[in-house]
Short mmCIF file of C-alpha atoms in Angstrom, two decimals:
data_model
loop_
_atom_site.label_atom_id
_atom_site.label_comp_id
_atom_site.label_asym_id
_atom_site.label_seq_id
_atom_site.Cartn_x
_atom_site.Cartn_y
_atom_site.Cartn_z
CA UNK B 275 10.44 -24.21 11.09
CA UNK B 276 7.67 -21.71 10.53
CA UNK B 277 7.16 -18.70 12.80
CA UNK B 278 3.61 -18.53 14.15
CA UNK B 279 1.34 -15.76 15.45
CA UNK B 280 -1.43 -16.81 17.83
CA UNK B 281 -4.44 -14.47 17.82
CA UNK B 282 -7.01 -16.64 19.57
CA UNK B 283 -7.85 -14.40 22.50
CA UNK B 284 -6.34 -16.81 25.04
CA UNK B 285 -2.98 -18.42 25.74
CA UNK B 286 -3.80 -22.14 26.20
CA UNK B 287 -3.04 -23.26 22.64
CA UNK B 288 -0.04 -20.95 22.37
CA UNK B 289 1.49 -22.37 25.55
CA UNK B 290 0.93 -25.94 24.37
CA UNK B 291 2.61 -25.21 21.04
CA UNK B 292 5.56 -23.57 22.79
CA UNK B 293 5.89 -26.70 24.95
CA UNK B 294 5.96 -28.70 21.70
CA UNK B 295 8.92 -26.53 20.55
CA UNK B 296 7.02 -24.41 18.01
CA UNK B 297 8.10 -20.80 17.48
CA UNK B 298 4.94 -18.94 18.56
CA UNK B 299 4.30 -15.33 19.58
CA UNK B 300 1.11 -13.98 21.15
CA UNK B 301 -1.40 -14.45 22.47
CA UNK B 302 -2.90 -11.43 20.71
CA UNK B 303 -6.34 -10.39 21.90
CA UNK B 304 -7.30 -7.57 19.49
CA UNK B 305 -7.08 -6.71 15.80
CA UNK B 306 -4.90 -3.63 16.19
CA UNK B 307 -2.09 -5.55 17.90
CA UNK B 308 -2.38 -8.31 15.29
CA UNK B 309 -1.81 -5.82 12.47
CA UNK B 310 1.37 -4.58 14.19
CA UNK B 311 2.79 -8.12 14.23
CA UNK B 312 1.76 -8.81 10.62
CA UNK B 313 3.48 -5.63 9.46
CA UNK B 314 6.82 -7.04 10.63
CA UNK B 315 6.66 -9.52 7.71
CA UNK B 316 8.54 -12.25 9.60
CA UNK B 317 5.68 -14.61 10.47
CA UNK B 318 4.50 -17.46 8.24
CA UNK B 319 1.39 -18.83 9.97
CA UNK B 320 -1.49 -17.14 11.76
CA UNK B 321 -3.81 -18.88 14.21
CA UNK B 322 -6.88 -16.66 14.14
CA UNK B 323 -10.14 -16.43 16.04
CA UNK B 324 -12.93 -15.13 13.79
CA UNK B 325 -14.27 -13.19 16.79
CA UNK B 326 -11.02 -11.33 17.52
CA UNK B 327 -11.94 -7.99 19.10
CA UNK B 328 -11.61 -4.89 16.92
CA UNK B 329 -13.07 -2.58 14.30
CA UNK B 330 -13.45 -5.07 11.43
CA UNK B 331 -16.09 -7.74 10.90
CA UNK B 332 -14.76 -11.25 10.38
CA UNK B 333 -15.03 -10.73 6.61
CA UNK B 334 -13.26 -7.39 6.79
CA UNK B 335 -10.60 -8.86 9.08
CA UNK B 336 -9.66 -11.50 6.50
CA UNK B 337 -9.44 -8.80 3.80
CA UNK B 338 -7.27 -6.64 6.02
CA UNK B 339 -4.91 -9.51 6.84
CA UNK B 340 -4.60 -10.41 3.15
CA UNK B 341 -3.89 -6.76 2.33
CA UNK B 342 -1.04 -6.60 4.87
CA UNK B 343 0.49 -10.01 4.15
CA UNK B 344 -0.76 -12.03 1.19
CA UNK B 345 1.45 -15.05 1.89
CA UNK B 346 0.75 -15.74 5.56
CA UNK B 347 -1.00 -19.09 6.00
CA UNK B 348 -4.13 -18.75 8.12
CA UNK B 349 -5.80 -21.32 10.37
CA UNK B 350 -9.18 -20.01 11.56
CA UNK B 351 -11.08 -21.02 14.69
CA UNK B 352 -14.79 -20.33 14.15
CA UNK B 353 -16.78 -19.15 17.17
CA UNK B 354 -19.83 -20.85 15.67
CA UNK B 355 -20.60 -22.71 12.45
CA UNK B 356 -21.20 -20.31 9.56
CA UNK B 357 -21.41 -21.95 6.13
CA UNK B 358 -21.42 -18.60 4.30
CA UNK B 359 -18.22 -17.51 6.05
CA UNK B 360 -16.64 -20.94 5.49
CA UNK B 361 -17.31 -20.56 1.76
CA UNK B 362 -15.77 -17.07 1.91
CA UNK B 363 -12.64 -18.54 3.51
CA UNK B 364 -12.35 -21.17 0.78
CA UNK B 365 -12.75 -18.54 -1.93
CA UNK B 366 -9.86 -16.64 -0.35
CA UNK B 367 -7.55 -19.65 -0.30
CA UNK B 368 -8.06 -20.53 3.39
CA UNK B 369 -8.78 -24.26 3.66
CA UNK B 370 -7.92 -24.83 7.31
CA UNK B 371 -10.65 -23.85 9.76
CA UNK B 372 -12.24 -25.50 12.77
CA UNK B 373 -15.43 -24.96 14.71
CA UNK B 374 -14.78 -23.98 18.31
CA UNK B 375 -14.99 -26.98 20.63
CA UNK B 376 -14.74 -29.47 17.75
CA UNK B 377 -10.98 -29.67 17.33
CA UNK B 378 -7.99 -30.80 19.36
CA UNK B 379 -4.45 -29.56 19.76
CA UNK B 380 -3.39 -32.51 17.60
CA UNK B 381 -5.53 -31.12 14.76
CA UNK B 382 -3.60 -27.84 14.90
CA UNK B 383 -0.24 -29.62 15.06
CA UNK B 384 -1.26 -31.82 12.12
CA UNK B 385 -1.91 -28.73 10.00
CA UNK B 386 1.41 -27.16 11.02
CA UNK B 387 3.26 -30.37 10.14
CA UNK B 388 1.46 -30.46 6.78
CA UNK B 389 2.78 -26.99 5.95
CA UNK B 390 6.31 -27.99 6.95
CA UNK B 391 6.21 -31.20 4.89
CA UNK B 392 4.92 -29.32 1.83
CA UNK B 393 7.68 -26.75 2.15
CA UNK B 394 10.38 -29.43 2.46
CA UNK B 395 9.05 -31.52 -0.44
CA UNK B 396 9.10 -28.48 -2.71
CA UNK B 397 12.76 -27.86 -1.90
CA UNK B 398 13.73 -31.53 -2.39
CA UNK B 399 11.98 -31.64 -5.77
CA UNK B 400 13.65 -28.49 -7.00
CA UNK B 401 17.10 -29.53 -5.82
CA UNK B 402 16.84 -32.96 -7.49
CA UNK B 403 15.57 -31.69 -10.83
CA UNK B 404 18.66 -31.88 -13.04
CA UNK B 405 16.90 -30.09 -15.90
CA UNK B 406 16.71 -26.81 -14.02
CA UNK B 407 19.57 -24.56 -15.10
CA UNK B 408 20.44 -21.35 -13.30
CA UNK B 409 20.17 -18.23 -15.43
CA UNK B 410 21.89 -14.94 -14.82
CA UNK B 411 18.64 -13.13 -15.51
CA UNK B 412 17.15 -11.06 -12.70
CA UNK B 413 13.47 -10.88 -11.83
CA UNK B 414 11.57 -8.27 -9.89
CA UNK B 415 9.65 -9.89 -7.07
CA UNK B 416 6.91 -8.31 -5.02
CA UNK B 417 7.47 -8.36 -1.26
CA UNK B 418 4.72 -8.59 1.36
CA UNK B 419 3.76 -5.04 2.09
CA UNK B 420 1.04 -2.48 2.57
CA UNK B 421 2.18 1.09 2.15
CA UNK B 422 0.45 4.46 2.18
CA UNK B 423 2.55 7.11 0.48
CA UNK B 424 1.72 10.81 0.84
CA UNK B 425 3.16 12.61 -2.19
CA UNK B 426 3.91 16.06 -0.83
CA UNK B 427 6.35 18.87 -1.55
CA UNK B 428 6.98 22.30 -2.94
CA UNK B 429 4.57 23.71 -5.51
CA UNK B 430 5.59 23.06 -9.10
CA UNK B 431 8.19 20.39 -8.36
CA UNK B 432 6.33 17.56 -10.09
CA UNK B 433 4.42 15.84 -7.27
CA UNK B 434 1.51 14.65 -9.40
CA UNK B 435 3.80 13.68 -12.27
CA UNK B 436 5.75 11.53 -9.82
CA UNK B 437 2.52 9.94 -8.48
CA UNK B 438 1.53 9.05 -12.02
CA UNK B 439 4.91 7.78 -13.21
CA UNK B 440 5.85 5.82 -10.09
CA UNK B 441 2.44 4.16 -9.68
CA UNK B 442 2.54 3.28 -13.39
CA UNK B 443 6.02 1.80 -12.97
CA UNK B 444 5.01 -0.32 -9.95
CA UNK B 445 1.96 -1.56 -11.83
CA UNK B 446 4.15 -2.68 -14.73
CA UNK B 447 6.84 -4.53 -12.76
CA UNK B 448 4.84 -6.11 -9.92
CA UNK B 449 1.51 -7.67 -9.04
CA UNK B 450 0.86 -5.07 -6.34
CA UNK B 451 -2.67 -3.66 -6.28
CA UNK B 452 -2.23 0.11 -6.43
CA UNK B 453 -4.59 3.02 -5.77
CA UNK B 454 -3.93 6.70 -6.41
CA UNK B 455 -6.23 9.08 -4.47
CA UNK B 456 -6.27 12.72 -5.52
CA UNK B 457 -6.30 14.49 -2.15
CA UNK B 458 -5.58 17.90 -3.63
CA UNK B 459 -9.08 18.96 -2.61
CA UNK B 460 -8.74 22.46 -4.02
CA UNK B 461 -7.73 21.76 -7.62
CA UNK B 462 -7.30 18.05 -8.10
CA UNK B 463 -6.15 17.14 -11.59
CA UNK B 464 -4.43 13.74 -11.28
CA UNK B 465 -6.95 12.40 -13.81
CA UNK B 466 -5.28 14.49 -16.53
CA UNK B 467 -2.00 12.62 -16.07
CA UNK B 468 -3.81 9.29 -16.44
CA UNK B 469 -5.96 10.65 -19.30
CA UNK B 470 -9.11 9.75 -17.36
CA UNK B 471 -12.45 11.52 -17.05
CA UNK B 472 -13.19 13.08 -13.68
CA UNK B 473 -16.55 11.31 -13.24
CA UNK B 474 -16.54 7.54 -12.61
CA UNK B 475 -18.53 5.88 -15.42
CA UNK B 476 -20.07 3.11 -13.30
CA UNK B 477 -22.01 5.44 -10.97
CA UNK B 478 -25.67 5.44 -12.02
CA UNK B 479 -26.66 8.94 -10.90
CA UNK B 480 -25.46 12.48 -11.59
CA UNK B 481 -24.12 15.11 -9.21
CA UNK B 482 -23.87 18.81 -10.11
CA UNK B 483 -20.98 19.68 -12.43
CA UNK B 484 -18.84 21.13 -9.62
CA UNK B 485 -19.06 17.80 -7.76
CA UNK B 486 -18.29 15.66 -10.78
CA UNK B 487 -15.39 13.61 -9.38
CA UNK B 488 -14.94 10.23 -7.70
CA UNK B 489 -14.01 11.84 -4.38
CA UNK B 490 -17.24 13.84 -4.30
CA UNK B 491 -19.35 10.83 -5.26
CA UNK B 492 -17.82 8.88 -2.37
CA UNK B 493 -18.57 11.75 0.01
CA UNK B 494 -22.14 11.84 -1.28
CA UNK B 495 -22.50 8.09 -0.69
CA UNK B 496 -21.24 8.49 2.87
CA UNK B 497 -23.82 11.23 3.46
CA UNK B 498 -26.58 9.00 2.03
CA UNK B 499 -25.43 6.06 4.15
CA UNK B 500 -24.81 3.87 1.08
CA UNK B 501 -21.03 3.81 1.36
CA UNK B 502 -20.08 0.15 0.98
CA UNK B 503 -17.45 -1.87 -0.84
CA UNK B 504 -19.72 -2.36 -3.86
CA UNK B 505 -20.30 1.37 -4.32
CA UNK B 506 -16.69 2.18 -3.45
CA UNK B 507 -15.50 0.06 -6.36
CA UNK B 508 -17.85 1.89 -8.74
CA UNK B 509 -15.89 5.07 -8.05
CA UNK B 510 -12.52 3.62 -9.04
CA UNK B 511 -11.30 4.66 -12.48
CA UNK B 512 -8.84 2.65 -14.54
CA UNK B 513 -6.78 3.15 -17.67
CA UNK B 514 -6.25 0.03 -19.77
CA UNK B 515 -2.66 0.99 -20.59
CA UNK B 516 -1.76 1.48 -16.90
CA UNK B 517 -1.60 -1.97 -15.31
CA UNK B 518 -2.75 -2.73 -11.74
CA UNK B 519 -3.48 0.94 -10.94
CA UNK B 520 -6.85 2.45 -10.02
CA UNK B 521 -7.61 6.11 -9.40
CA UNK B 522 -9.97 8.20 -7.26
CA UNK B 523 -10.27 11.54 -9.02
CA UNK B 524 -10.25 14.75 -6.99
CA UNK B 525 -12.35 17.79 -6.22
CA UNK B 526 -11.85 20.96 -8.27
CA UNK B 527 -14.29 23.30 -6.51
CA UNK B 528 -12.96 25.72 -3.89
CA UNK B 529 -16.49 26.12 -2.50
CA UNK B 530 -16.83 22.38 -1.89
CA UNK B 531 -13.30 22.25 -0.51
CA UNK B 532 -14.11 24.91 2.08
CA UNK B 533 -17.69 23.98 2.96
CA UNK B 534 -18.21 20.24 2.42
CA UNK B 535 -15.06 18.15 2.53
CA UNK B 536 -13.61 17.20 5.91
CA UNK B 537 -11.34 14.56 7.52
CA UNK B 538 -14.30 12.37 8.56
CA UNK B 539 -14.86 11.56 4.88
CA UNK B 540 -11.18 11.07 4.09
CA UNK B 541 -10.82 8.60 6.94
CA UNK B 542 -13.74 6.42 5.79
CA UNK B 543 -12.47 6.41 2.21
CA UNK B 544 -8.92 5.50 3.23
CA UNK B 545 -10.06 2.72 5.57
CA UNK B 546 -12.06 1.15 2.74
CA UNK B 547 -9.10 1.49 0.37
CA UNK B 548 -6.80 -0.27 2.84
CA UNK B 549 -8.96 -3.39 2.59
CA UNK B 550 -8.39 -3.69 -1.15
CA UNK B 551 -4.98 -2.26 -2.05
CA UNK B 552 -1.33 -3.03 -1.29
CA UNK B 553 0.01 0.43 -2.11
CA UNK B 554 -1.96 3.68 -1.82
CA UNK B 555 -0.68 7.00 -3.16
CA UNK B 556 -2.20 10.11 -1.55
CA UNK B 557 -1.46 12.93 -3.99
CA UNK B 558 -1.84 16.17 -2.01
CA UNK B 559 -1.68 19.93 -2.39
CA UNK B 560 1.42 21.82 -1.26
CA UNK B 561 -0.85 24.02 0.88
CA UNK B 562 -0.53 23.42 4.62
CA UNK B 563 -3.90 25.07 5.20
CA UNK B 564 -5.98 22.29 3.61
CA UNK B 565 -7.22 19.65 6.05
CA UNK B 566 -6.80 17.04 3.30
CA UNK B 567 -3.06 17.77 3.21
CA UNK B 568 -2.71 17.35 6.96
CA UNK B 569 -4.86 14.20 6.96
CA UNK B 570 -2.87 12.55 4.17
CA UNK B 571 0.53 13.45 5.62
CA UNK B 572 -0.45 12.25 9.10
CA UNK B 573 -2.05 9.03 7.79
CA UNK B 574 0.84 7.98 5.56
CA UNK B 575 3.31 5.24 6.40
CA UNK B 576 5.87 7.26 4.42
CA UNK B 577 5.98 10.82 3.09
CA UNK B 578 7.63 11.37 -0.28
CA UNK B 579 8.60 15.04 -0.21
CA UNK B 580 9.40 16.23 -3.74
CA UNK B 581 11.89 19.05 -4.31
CA UNK B 582 13.99 20.43 -7.15
CA UNK B 583 17.82 20.47 -6.98
CA UNK B 584 18.30 24.18 -6.28
CA UNK B 585 18.76 26.37 -3.20
CA UNK B 586 15.32 28.01 -3.38
CA UNK B 587 13.51 24.67 -3.38
CA UNK B 588 15.71 23.30 -0.59
CA UNK B 589 15.15 26.30 1.68
CA UNK B 590 11.38 26.15 1.12
CA UNK B 591 11.45 22.44 1.85
CA UNK B 592 13.31 22.93 5.13
CA UNK B 593 10.73 25.46 6.32
CA UNK B 594 7.79 23.27 5.35
CA UNK B 595 9.28 20.14 6.86
CA UNK B 596 10.08 21.96 10.08
CA UNK B 597 6.48 23.19 10.26
CA UNK B 598 4.86 19.78 9.79
CA UNK B 599 7.23 18.03 12.19
CA UNK B 600 6.59 20.63 14.87
CA UNK B 601 2.88 21.32 14.36
CA UNK B 602 1.61 17.95 13.10
CA UNK B 603 3.92 15.80 15.21
CA UNK B 604 5.42 14.05 12.16
CA UNK B 605 8.31 11.67 12.80
CA UNK B 606 11.28 12.70 10.64
CA UNK B 607 11.95 9.03 9.90
CA UNK B 608 8.75 8.93 7.82
CA UNK B 609 10.02 11.66 5.47
CA UNK B 610 11.80 10.58 2.28
CA UNK B 611 13.20 13.38 0.11
CA UNK B 612 12.84 12.90 -3.65
CA UNK B 613 15.03 15.24 -5.68
CA UNK B 614 13.19 15.61 -8.99
CA UNK B 615 14.44 16.89 -12.37
CA UNK B 616 18.10 16.27 -11.51
CA UNK B 617 20.43 17.56 -14.27
CA UNK B 618 24.12 17.85 -15.06
CA UNK B 619 24.46 21.34 -13.57
CA UNK B 620 22.18 20.84 -10.57
CA UNK B 621 23.58 21.17 -7.06
CA UNK B 622 25.91 18.31 -6.18
CA UNK B 623 24.18 15.33 -4.58
CA UNK B 624 26.41 15.38 -1.50
CA UNK B 625 25.71 19.07 -0.96
CA UNK B 626 21.95 18.48 -1.17
CA UNK B 627 22.24 15.67 1.36
CA UNK B 628 24.27 17.90 3.68
CA UNK B 629 21.75 20.75 3.42
CA UNK B 630 18.95 18.30 4.26
CA UNK B 631 20.94 16.23 6.75
CA UNK B 632 18.03 16.02 9.20
CA UNK B 633 16.07 13.96 6.66
CA UNK B 634 16.67 10.98 4.39
CA UNK B 635 17.34 11.93 0.77
CA UNK B 636 16.26 8.69 -0.86
CA UNK B 637 16.26 9.33 -4.60
CA UNK B 638 17.58 11.61 -7.35
CA UNK B 639 15.19 11.35 -10.29
CA UNK B 640 16.91 12.45 -13.50
CA UNK B 641 15.43 15.08 -15.74
CA UNK B 642 14.30 13.72 -19.10
CA UNK B 643 12.82 15.53 -22.06
CA UNK B 644 10.78 12.39 -22.68
CA UNK B 645 8.73 13.23 -19.59
CA UNK B 646 7.27 16.17 -21.47
CA UNK B 647 6.16 13.76 -24.20
CA UNK B 648 4.47 11.55 -21.61
CA UNK B 649 2.72 14.44 -19.88
CA UNK B 650 1.63 15.82 -23.26
CA UNK B 651 0.20 12.39 -24.12
CA UNK B 652 2.60 11.73 -27.00
CA UNK B 653 4.42 8.83 -25.37
CA UNK B 654 3.50 6.29 -22.68
CA UNK B 655 6.89 4.70 -22.02
CA UNK B 656 8.79 5.68 -18.88
CA UNK B 657 12.40 6.63 -19.80
CA UNK B 658 15.03 4.00 -18.96
CA UNK B 659 17.02 6.33 -16.68
CA UNK B 660 13.92 7.01 -14.57
CA UNK B 661 12.96 3.33 -14.50
CA UNK B 662 16.38 2.50 -13.09
CA UNK B 663 15.97 5.09 -10.34
CA UNK B 664 12.47 3.79 -9.57
CA UNK B 665 13.91 0.28 -9.27
CA UNK B 666 16.40 1.43 -6.63
CA UNK B 667 13.65 3.39 -4.86
CA UNK B 668 11.32 0.37 -4.80
CA UNK B 669 14.05 -1.82 -3.35
CA UNK B 670 14.90 0.76 -0.68
CA UNK B 671 11.22 1.04 0.28
CA UNK B 672 10.84 -2.74 0.57
CA UNK B 673 8.29 -2.99 -2.24
CA UNK B 674 10.17 -5.18 -4.72
CA UNK B 675 13.65 -6.58 -5.09
CA UNK B 676 15.79 -8.30 -7.69
CA UNK B 677 16.48 -12.02 -7.33
CA UNK B 678 18.27 -14.64 -9.37
CA UNK B 679 16.28 -17.16 -11.40
CA UNK B 680 17.04 -20.09 -9.08
CA UNK B 681 16.19 -18.10 -5.97
CA UNK B 682 12.84 -17.29 -7.55
CA UNK B 683 11.97 -21.00 -7.64
CA UNK B 684 12.12 -21.18 -3.85
CA UNK B 685 9.77 -18.24 -3.23
CA UNK B 686 6.75 -20.33 -2.35
#
């Protein structure tokens, strides 16, 4: 049987469903608590009031729910009839909605039973189809997830290269919608890795040359009170060869960094991004003195801290990590150590783990001369050895996993 979340702002329907032996949790009375339940990824059906208290409008709430869990089935109770919103629900694959006061408990139960019957009929059909043969092939399958990764670490260890390569990899092997935001607000250059211009081409007006980046256009739109989803999307840059990945290019002016940019802007930009994307990379400076670094690290669901496999890099990492945990109140469980450029004569893996025993060392990314070809724009293919490490990393992070062919048929 399905597991159900009730977010209707009252407990009458939930209690009745529990009496009818349905597995229901709730009743949730605000958006923030709803998001916490959705993030657990164990619920299949959501009973939702379109007037649930919280930050988002009813349109934004649907977007946010879809961003957190694309597969949850949603039954919406409308506070009042709204044909425009009903059309919006249909366009987003939500066919089950009722006007408040014009439905019964039996209507809800009928919908729940419909879901259960559909699920069972799919399984019966697949089991009885003698033509289906199991293959030994594996497939990468996207899991329900929304993740914000701060890419942080020692200077010169390959943070931006990792942001580029790993986002590119995820875009190739999954249907995740991915955004890379250049939050190195002092000398952002992530666009060079993607071979993109700094200025977004769809913006109709020009800013001064030192503000010629997507981040600065978004800040300008916020100042002009025209920051909306439509204009936000104009500032997203894409590269045809890099699938499912969009980029917000960064500021390169120290003057603007010091005198214009501030966390208020970063927060608005990130909140808008969370409505649209499954995975967000925040590529940041190694400087602890930039407010963009602190904002990104504190806002992330996980912090990928990039180091090199040598004693100097490890000692610097320990000092930096100690500083952010103590001064920014960062939970050590959020920190994932990525050991980049790992070679034959690097420090032994077990020694590195012992030296960094207070943190999780999650990946050893092998050094490859082919990376130089990619970064010098002579090759666009990620080396096989790095792809394999990225596959393990993605599985560990709960982004994708391998399944057998027959198992894939039952992922409905």
